Coordinates of C-alpha atoms and ligand atoms in Angstrom, one line a residue:
X1172 CA 99.8 34.5 -88.9
X1173 CA 98.4 37.7 -87.6
X1174 CA 101.1 40.3 -86.5
X1175 CA 99.8 41.9 -83.4
X1176 CA 100.5 45.6 -82.9
X1177 CA 103.1 46.5 -80.3
X1178 CA 103.4 49.4 -77.9
X1179 CA 105.6 52.2 -79.4
X1180 CA 109.3 52.1 -78.8
X1181 CA 110.4 53.4 -75.4
X1182 CA 107.0 52.7 -73.9
X1183 CA 105.7 49.7 -72.0
X1184 CA 102.6 48.2 -70.5
X1185 CA 102.3 47.7 -66.8
X1186 CA 100.6 44.3 -66.4
X1187 CA 99.1 42.6 -63.4
X1188 CA 100.4 42.0 -60.8
X1189 CA 102.8 45.0 -61.2
X1190 CA 99.9 47.3 -61.8
X1191 CA 98.9 46.9 -58.2
X1192 CA 102.4 47.9 -57.1
X1193 CA 102.4 50.9 -59.4
X1194 CA 99.2 52.1 -57.7
X1195 CA 100.7 51.5 -54.3
X1196 CA 103.8 53.6 -55.2
X1197 CA 101.5 56.4 -56.3
X1198 CA 99.3 56.2 -53.3
X1199 CA 102.1 56.0 -50.7
X1200 CA 103.8 59.1 -52.2
X1201 CA 100.4 60.8 -52.4
X1202 CA 99.5 60.0 -48.8
X1203 CA 102.8 61.3 -47.5
X1204 CA 102.7 64.5 -49.5
X1205 CA 99.1 65.1 -48.7
X1206 CA 99.8 64.6 -45.0
X1207 CA 102.3 67.5 -45.2
X1208 CA 99.6 69.9 -46.4
X1209 CA 99.9 69.6 -50.2
X1210 CA 96.7 69.7 -52.3
X1211 CA 96.2 67.7 -55.5
X1212 CA 96.3 69.5 -58.8
X1213 CA 95.9 68.2 -62.4
X1214 CA 97.0 70.0 -65.5
X1215 CA 96.6 69.0 -69.1
X1216 CA 99.1 66.5 -70.6
X1217 CA 99.9 69.0 -73.4
X1218 CA 100.7 72.7 -73.2
X1219 CA 101.7 75.5 -75.6
X1220 CA 105.3 74.6 -76.7
X1221 CA 106.5 78.1 -75.6
X1222 CA 105.7 77.2 -71.9
X1223 CA 108.5 74.6 -71.9
X1224 CA 110.8 76.6 -74.1
X1225 CA 110.6 79.5 -71.7
X1226 CA 110.2 77.5 -68.5
X1227 CA 112.6 74.6 -68.8
X1228 CA 115.2 76.4 -71.0
X1229 CA 116.5 76.2 -74.5
X1230 CA 119.9 74.8 -73.6
X1231 CA 118.5 71.6 -72.0
X1232 CA 118.3 68.3 -73.8
X1233 CA 114.7 68.1 -72.7
X1234 CA 113.8 71.2 -74.8
X1235 CA 116.3 71.0 -77.6
X1236 CA 116.0 67.3 -78.4
X1237 CA 113.3 65.5 -76.4
X1238 CA 110.0 67.2 -76.8
X1239 CA 107.1 65.6 -78.5
X1240 CA 106.0 68.8 -80.3
X1241 CA 103.3 69.1 -82.9
X1242 CA 101.2 71.7 -84.8
X1243 CA 97.4 71.1 -84.5
X1244 CA 94.9 71.4 -87.3
X1245 CA 94.1 74.8 -85.8
X1246 CA 97.8 75.8 -86.1
X1247 CA 98.5 75.7 -82.3
X1248 CA 102.1 74.7 -81.4
X1249 CA 101.7 72.1 -78.6
X1250 CA 104.0 69.8 -76.7
X1251 CA 103.3 66.7 -74.7
X1252 CA 104.5 67.7 -71.2
X1253 CA 108.1 66.5 -70.5
X1254 CA 107.8 67.6 -66.9
X1255 CA 105.2 69.1 -64.5
X1256 CA 106.7 72.1 -62.8
X1257 CA 106.2 74.6 -65.7
X1258 CA 102.6 73.4 -66.0
X1259 CA 101.9 73.9 -62.3
X1260 CA 103.4 77.3 -62.3
X1261 CA 101.4 78.2 -65.5
X1262 CA 98.2 77.1 -63.7
X1263 CA 99.1 79.0 -60.5
X1264 CA 99.6 82.2 -62.5
X1265 CA 96.6 81.7 -64.8
X1266 CA 94.2 81.2 -62.0
X1267 CA 95.7 83.7 -59.6
X1268 CA 96.5 81.1 -56.9
X1269 CA 99.5 83.1 -56.0
X1270 CA 97.2 86.0 -54.9
X1271 CA 95.8 83.8 -52.1
X1272 CA 97.6 82.4 -49.1
X1273 CA 101.3 81.5 -49.8
X1274 CA 103.0 79.2 -50.1
X1275 CA 100.6 77.3 -52.4
X1276 CA 101.5 73.7 -51.7
X1277 CA 100.5 71.4 -54.6
X1278 CA 101.1 67.9 -55.8
X1279 CA 100.3 65.9 -58.9
X1280 CA 100.6 62.5 -60.4
X1281 CA 100.6 61.6 -64.1
X1282 CA 102.2 60.7 -67.4
X1283 CA 105.1 62.6 -68.9
X1284 CA 106.8 62.3 -72.3
X1285 CA 110.4 62.7 -73.5
X1286 CA 111.8 61.6 -76.8
X1287 CA 114.9 60.0 -75.3
X1288 CA 117.0 57.2 -76.5
X1289 CA 115.3 54.3 -74.6
X1290 CA 117.4 52.2 -72.3
X1291 CA 116.9 50.5 -68.9
X1292 CA 115.0 52.9 -66.7
X1293 CA 114.8 55.5 -69.4
X1294 CA 111.5 55.6 -71.3
X1295 CA 109.6 57.8 -73.7
X1296 CA 106.5 57.7 -71.6
X1297 CA 106.9 57.6 -67.9
X1298 CA 105.0 58.4 -64.7
X1299 CA 105.9 60.9 -62.0
X1300 CA 104.4 62.0 -58.7
X1301 CA 105.5 65.6 -58.1
X1302 CA 105.1 68.2 -55.3
X1303 CA 105.6 72.0 -55.5
X1304 CA 105.7 74.7 -52.7
X1305 CA 105.1 78.0 -54.5
X1306 CA 105.7 81.5 -53.2
X1307 CA 108.1 81.2 -50.3
X1308 CA 111.8 81.4 -49.6
X1309 CA 111.7 79.5 -46.4
X1310 CA 114.3 76.7 -46.2
X1311 CA 111.7 74.7 -44.1
X1312 CA 110.0 73.9 -47.4
X1313 CA 113.1 72.7 -49.1
X1314 CA 113.7 70.4 -46.1
X1315 CA 110.1 69.2 -45.6
X1316 CA 109.9 68.2 -49.3
X1317 CA 113.2 66.2 -49.0
X1318 CA 112.1 64.6 -45.8
X1319 CA 108.7 63.6 -47.2
X1320 CA 110.3 62.0 -50.2
X1321 CA 112.9 60.1 -48.1
X1322 CA 110.2 58.9 -45.7
X1323 CA 108.0 57.8 -48.6
X1324 CA 110.9 55.7 -50.1
X1325 CA 111.3 54.2 -46.6
X1326 CA 107.6 53.4 -46.4
X1327 CA 107.9 51.6 -49.7
X1328 CA 110.6 49.4 -48.2
X1329 CA 113.5 51.0 -50.0
X1330 CA 116.8 51.2 -48.0
X1331 CA 119.2 52.2 -50.7
X1332 CA 118.1 55.6 -51.8
X1333 CA 120.8 58.2 -51.4
X1334 CA 120.2 61.9 -51.3
X1335 CA 122.6 64.1 -53.4
X1336 CA 122.5 67.7 -52.3
X1337 CA 123.9 70.9 -53.8
X1338 CA 123.2 74.6 -54.0
X1339 CA 123.3 76.3 -57.4
X1340 CA 123.2 79.9 -56.2
X1341 CA 121.1 82.6 -58.0
X1342 CA 121.5 85.8 -59.8
X1343 CA 123.4 87.3 -56.8
X1344 CA 126.3 84.9 -57.0
X1345 CA 126.0 82.7 -60.0
X1346 CA 127.5 85.3 -62.5
X1347 CA 130.8 85.1 -60.7
X1348 CA 130.7 81.3 -60.6
X1349 CA 129.7 81.2 -64.3
X1350 CA 132.7 83.4 -65.2
X1351 CA 135.0 81.1 -63.3
X1352 CA 133.5 78.0 -64.9
X1353 CA 133.6 79.5 -68.4
X1354 CA 137.3 80.3 -67.9
X1355 CA 137.9 76.7 -66.7
X1356 CA 135.9 75.2 -69.6
X1357 CA 137.8 77.2 -72.2
X1358 CA 141.0 75.3 -71.2
X1359 CA 139.3 71.9 -71.9
X1360 CA 139.3 69.7 -75.0
X1361 CA 135.5 69.8 -75.8
X1362 CA 133.7 69.1 -79.0
X1363 CA 131.8 71.8 -81.0
X1364 CA 128.3 70.8 -79.8
X1365 CA 129.4 70.9 -76.1
X1366 CA 131.1 74.3 -76.7
X1367 CA 127.9 75.6 -78.1
X1368 CA 125.9 74.3 -75.1
X1369 CA 128.5 75.9 -72.8
X1370 CA 128.0 79.2 -74.6
X1371 CA 124.2 79.2 -73.7
X1372 CA 124.6 77.7 -70.2
X1373 CA 128.1 76.5 -69.0
X1374 CA 126.5 74.7 -66.0
X1375 CA 125.0 72.3 -68.4
X1376 CA 128.4 70.9 -69.2
X1377 CA 128.7 69.7 -65.6
X1378 CA 125.7 67.5 -66.3
X1379 CA 127.5 65.7 -69.3
X1380 CA 127.4 62.0 -68.7
X1381 CA 130.2 61.1 -71.2
X1382 CA 133.4 59.8 -69.5
X1383 CA 135.7 61.9 -71.9
X1384 CA 134.0 65.0 -70.5
X1385 CA 133.6 63.9 -66.9
X1386 CA 137.3 63.1 -66.6
X1387 CA 138.1 66.7 -67.5
X1388 CA 135.7 68.1 -65.0
X1389 CA 137.2 66.8 -61.8
X1390 CA 138.8 70.1 -60.9
X1391 CA 136.0 72.3 -62.1
X1392 CA 135.2 75.2 -59.8
X1393 CA 132.1 74.4 -57.6
X1394 CA 129.2 76.7 -57.0
X1395 CA 129.2 76.3 -53.2
X1396 CA 132.5 78.1 -53.1
X1397 CA 130.9 81.1 -54.7
X1398 CA 127.6 81.3 -52.6
X1399 CA 126.6 84.7 -51.4
X1400 CA 126.2 85.0 -47.6
X1401 CA 122.5 85.0 -48.0
X1402 CA 122.4 81.8 -50.1
X1403 CA 125.1 80.2 -47.9
X1404 CA 122.8 80.8 -44.9
X1405 CA 119.8 79.3 -46.7
X1406 CA 121.8 76.2 -47.7
X1407 CA 123.2 75.8 -44.2
X1408 CA 119.6 76.0 -42.8
X1409 CA 118.3 73.3 -45.2
X1410 CA 121.1 71.0 -44.1
X1411 CA 120.6 71.8 -40.4
X1412 CA 116.9 70.9 -40.8
X1413 CA 117.7 67.7 -42.6
X1414 CA 120.1 66.7 -39.8
X1415 CA 117.4 67.4 -37.3
X1416 CA 115.0 65.1 -39.2
X1417 CA 117.7 62.3 -39.2
X1418 CA 118.2 62.5 -43.0
X1419 CA 121.6 61.7 -44.4
X1420 CA 123.0 63.1 -47.7
X1421 CA 126.0 63.2 -49.9
X1422 CA 127.3 66.6 -51.0
X1423 CA 127.3 66.7 -54.8
X1424 CA 129.0 69.9 -55.8
X1425 CA 128.7 69.1 -59.5
X1426 CA 125.0 68.3 -59.4
X1427 CA 123.2 70.7 -61.7
X1428 CA 120.0 68.9 -62.8
X1429 CA 118.7 68.6 -66.4
X1430 CA 116.4 71.6 -66.4
X1431 CA 117.5 75.3 -66.4
X1432 CA 115.1 76.8 -63.9
X1433 CA 116.9 75.7 -60.8
X1434 CA 118.3 78.2 -58.3
X1435 CA 119.9 77.5 -54.9
X1436 CA 118.9 74.1 -53.4
X1437 CA 119.2 71.3 -55.9
X1438 CA 118.9 67.6 -55.1
X1439 CA 118.5 64.1 -56.5
X1440 CA 117.4 60.8 -55.0
X1441 CA 119.6 58.1 -56.5
X1442 CA 119.5 54.3 -56.1
X1443 CA 122.5 52.1 -56.6
X1444 CA 120.5 49.2 -58.1
X1445 CA 119.5 51.0 -61.3
X1446 CA 122.6 51.3 -63.5
X1447 CA 123.1 54.5 -65.4
X1448 CA 119.6 55.9 -64.9
X1449 CA 120.0 56.0 -61.1
X1450 CA 117.8 58.9 -60.2
X1451 CA 114.5 57.9 -58.7
X1452 CA 113.6 61.5 -58.3
X1453 CA 115.0 65.0 -58.2
X1454 CA 114.1 68.6 -57.6
X1455 CA 115.1 71.9 -56.1
X1456 CA 114.3 75.6 -55.9
X1457 CA 113.2 77.4 -59.0
X1458 CA 112.9 81.0 -57.7
X1459 CA 113.0 82.5 -61.2
X1460 CA 110.5 80.3 -63.0
X1461 CA 107.5 82.5 -62.3
X1462 CA 109.4 85.6 -63.6
X1463 CA 110.5 83.8 -66.8
X1464 CA 106.8 83.0 -67.5
X1465 CA 105.8 86.7 -67.0
X1466 CA 104.6 86.3 -63.4
X1467 CA 105.7 88.1 -60.2
X1468 CA 108.5 87.1 -58.0
X1469 CA 107.5 83.7 -56.6
X1470 CA 110.4 81.8 -55.0
X1471 CA 109.5 78.1 -55.1
X1472 CA 110.8 74.6 -54.5
X1473 CA 109.6 71.1 -55.5
X1474 CA 110.5 67.6 -56.6
X1475 CA 109.3 64.9 -58.9
X1476 CA 109.7 61.2 -58.2
X1477 CA 109.8 58.8 -61.1
X1478 CA 107.2 56.1 -60.4
X1479 CA 108.6 53.6 -62.9
X1480 CA 112.1 53.9 -61.6
X1481 CA 110.9 53.6 -58.0
X1482 CA 109.3 50.3 -59.0
X1483 CA 112.6 49.2 -60.6
X1484 CA 114.4 50.1 -57.4
X1485 CA 111.8 48.1 -55.4
X1486 CA 112.5 45.2 -57.7
X1487 CA 116.2 45.6 -57.2
X1488 CA 115.8 45.5 -53.5
X1489 CA 113.3 42.7 -53.7
X1490 CA 110.6 44.6 -51.8
X1491 CA 107.8 44.3 -54.3
X1492 CA 104.9 42.7 -52.6
X1493 CA 104.2 39.1 -53.8
X1494 CA 101.0 40.0 -55.5
X1495 CA 98.9 37.4 -57.2
X1496 CA 97.9 38.2 -60.8
X1497 CA 94.3 38.3 -59.8
X1498 CA 93.1 40.6 -57.0
X1499 CA 92.5 38.8 -53.7
X1500 CA 88.9 38.6 -52.6
X1501 CA 87.3 37.3 -49.5
X1502 CA 84.4 35.5 -51.1
X1503 CA 83.9 33.6 -54.4
X1504 CA 80.6 32.4 -55.7
X1505 CA 80.4 29.2 -57.7
X1506 CA 77.0 28.8 -59.3
X1507 CA 76.1 25.7 -61.3
X1508 CA 73.4 26.4 -63.9
X1509 CA 71.5 29.6 -65.1
X1510 CA 69.2 30.0 -62.1
X1511 CA 72.1 29.7 -59.7
X1512 CA 74.1 32.2 -61.8
X1513 CA 71.3 34.8 -61.4
X1514 CA 71.2 34.1 -57.6
X1515 CA 75.0 34.3 -57.4
X1516 CA 74.9 37.7 -59.1
X1517 CA 72.4 39.0 -56.5
X1518 CA 74.3 37.6 -53.5
X1519 CA 77.7 38.9 -54.7
X1520 CA 76.2 42.3 -55.4
X1521 CA 74.8 42.4 -51.9
X1522 CA 78.1 41.4 -50.4
X1523 CA 80.0 44.0 -52.3
X1524 CA 77.5 46.6 -51.2
X1525 CA 78.1 45.4 -47.6
X1526 CA 81.8 46.2 -48.1
X1527 CA 83.0 42.7 -48.6
X1528 CA 85.2 41.9 -51.6
X1529 CA 83.6 39.2 -53.7
X1530 CA 83.9 37.7 -57.2
X1531 CA 82.0 35.0 -59.0
X1532 CA 82.4 32.4 -61.7
X1533 CA 81.0 33.3 -65.1
X1534 CA 80.4 31.8 -68.5
X1535 CA 78.7 28.7 -67.1
X1536 CA 81.9 27.4 -65.8
X1537 CA 81.7 23.8 -64.4
X1538 CA 82.2 23.0 -60.7
X1539 CA 85.9 22.0 -61.1
X1540 CA 87.0 25.0 -63.1
X1541 CA 85.0 27.4 -60.9
X1542 CA 86.5 26.0 -57.7
X1543 CA 90.0 26.5 -59.3
X1544 CA 89.1 30.2 -59.8
X1545 CA 87.9 30.4 -56.3
X1546 CA 91.2 29.0 -55.1
X1547 CA 93.3 31.4 -57.3
X1548 CA 91.5 34.5 -55.9
X1549 CA 92.5 33.5 -52.4
X1550 CA 88.9 33.6 -51.2
X1551 CA 88.3 32.4 -47.7
X1552 CA 84.7 31.3 -48.3
X1553 CA 83.2 29.9 -51.5
X1554 CA 79.5 30.0 -52.0
X1555 CA 78.6 26.9 -53.9
X1556 CA 75.1 26.6 -55.4
X1557 CA 74.0 23.7 -57.5
X1558 CA 70.5 22.9 -58.9
X1559 CA 69.7 20.6 -56.0
X1560 CA 70.7 23.3 -53.5
X1561 CA 68.3 25.8 -55.2
X1562 CA 65.5 23.2 -55.1
X1563 CA 66.0 22.9 -51.4
X1564 CA 66.3 26.7 -51.0
X1565 CA 69.9 26.7 -49.7
X1566 CA 73.4 27.5 -50.7
X1567 CA 76.6 25.8 -49.4
X1568 CA 79.3 27.9 -47.6
X1569 CA 82.6 26.2 -48.0
X1570 CA 85.6 27.3 -45.9
X1571 CA 88.4 27.1 -48.4
X1572 CA 91.3 26.4 -45.9
X1573 CA 89.6 23.5 -44.1
X1574 CA 87.2 22.2 -46.7
X1575 CA 84.3 22.4 -44.1
X1576 CA 80.9 23.0 -45.7
X1577 CA 77.6 24.1 -44.2
X1578 CA 74.3 24.8 -45.9
X1579 CA 72.4 28.0 -45.1
X1580 CA 69.0 29.1 -46.4
X1581 CA 69.2 31.4 -49.5
X1582 CA 67.6 34.3 -47.5
X1583 CA 70.4 34.1 -45.0
X1584 CA 73.2 33.7 -47.5
X1585 CA 74.6 37.2 -47.1
X1586 CA 74.5 37.3 -43.2
X1587 CA 75.8 33.7 -43.2
X1588 CA 78.8 34.6 -45.3
X1589 CA 79.5 37.6 -43.1
X1590 CA 79.5 35.6 -39.9
X1591 CA 81.4 32.7 -41.6
X1592 CA 84.1 35.2 -42.6
X1593 CA 84.6 36.2 -39.0
X1594 CA 85.8 32.7 -38.0
X1595 CA 87.3 31.6 -41.4
X1596 CA 91.0 31.0 -41.2
X1597 CA 93.2 33.0 -43.6
X1598 CA 94.7 31.2 -46.7
X1599 CA 98.1 29.8 -45.8
X1600 CA 98.9 28.8 -49.3
X1601 CA 98.9 32.4 -50.6
Ligands
LIG2783 P1 113.6 65.3 -63.5 O1 114.8 65.1 -62.8 O2 113.7 65.7 -65.0 O3 112.8 66.5 -62.8 O4 112.6 64.1 -63.4 C1 112.2 63.6 -62.1 C2 112.3 62.1 -62.1 O5 111.5 61.6 -63.2 C3 113.7 61.5 -62.5 O6 114.5 61.5 -61.3 C4 113.3 60.1 -62.9 O7 113.1 59.3 -61.8 C5 112.0 60.4 -63.7 N1 112.2 60.4 -65.1 C6 112.6 61.5 -65.8 N2 112.8 61.2 -67.1 C7 112.5 59.9 -67.2 C8 112.5 58.9 -68.3 N3 112.7 59.3 -69.6 N4 112.1 57.7 -68.1 C9 111.8 57.3 -66.8 N5 111.8 58.1 -65.7 C10 112.1 59.4 -66.0 C11 111.6 67.0 -63.2 O8 110.9 66.6 -64.0 C12 111.3 68.3 -62.4 N6 110.0 68.8 -62.9 C13 111.2 68.0 -60.9 C14 110.9 69.2 -60.1 C15 109.7 69.5 -59.5 N7 111.7 70.2 -59.8 C16 111.1 71.1 -59.1 N8 109.8 70.7 -59.0

């Protein structure tokens, strides 16, 4: 027996009808973010490895363990992008977008790759929609991004997305916090690898998911107790704006995020129906990223939503649309015989050009099979054309819901279908 090849471990195919829902998630997110003044940008799916090492940070799991890195035949060290923010900032700096009007508000949608241990909701290839507001300190941007994401979740029918909110400070206040955290961590029973991680970035330990570590962190000092007046005011303003927009959140003083570039506002959108991988999205400010890539001071904020996990959340809340496996069309042509098939092609083409969704039976399918296909597509009108019809210069227009049939001259087929559609009842059985 032939062994078929399978998709690589940690990846999956999105099959119909889920594919339609995947597109819907992307377009709902895209429409909301575009309506807030963000423009679409696309960057390559691979970049110089050093971009992520410098941008995302050496102490993160993403960089130290999860990158798909390779050397090309031309000796370039490249990495499949594990996230989008570093790439967007690279593109902004490379093309001088930051020299124009600021903030630069950009959004993207695409594939990302992390060599993670696959589990429910955690994949090696996944899809994100992201948004970045580059070149401004204004807390309005932090708030607008959060509101847009929460409103998008709502538009997708999700009711159980919770916003976790924190502030991580910056170079003005984080050193004092870091010192307090290092002191606290030195008193804990941590393994060697965790100690090494703490030596590079002690905040990383707060992101440890293991229960043995988490249990020891309950009394860890929290960044919000150390915020400078300036950063406290910024964080307060973000919260006031969220309140004014009717957004609720949970304070998450230990939320640090998995990437090192974050400063000040940090947030995650979590869903309670997803098990351990509960984040459907996350983001925050990354005021120092431009600087770490050699660029000027460009305070920025953004988020990325995991499209796959959003779909899983929609399944958990049972709000996925009941899509049929074949796209629904208004009209289905059923030709019997070669001459009828050619005519069906012409009529269906004309209908499509007139903006009407239409499909047709192919492969010389017989009447019974073709009518079954017509039924499955949910068509309201079937155009049936047999040899005898053609001899008489007519086609039959059948209203699928009632079974009513009228014949119209071939020359009037397209206009006949258009007027029949106006009065045809919708399909109850779908
Ligand atoms: P992130 O939290 O690493 O942030 O990823 C954002 C979202 O992508 C996650 O909340 C999750 O829904 C999804 N995601 C991440 N990894 C996986 C995976 N292995 N399998 C399935 N879904 C996954 C970022 O990527 C930042 N670039 C977000 C950002 C934009 N921050 C500022 N601007």
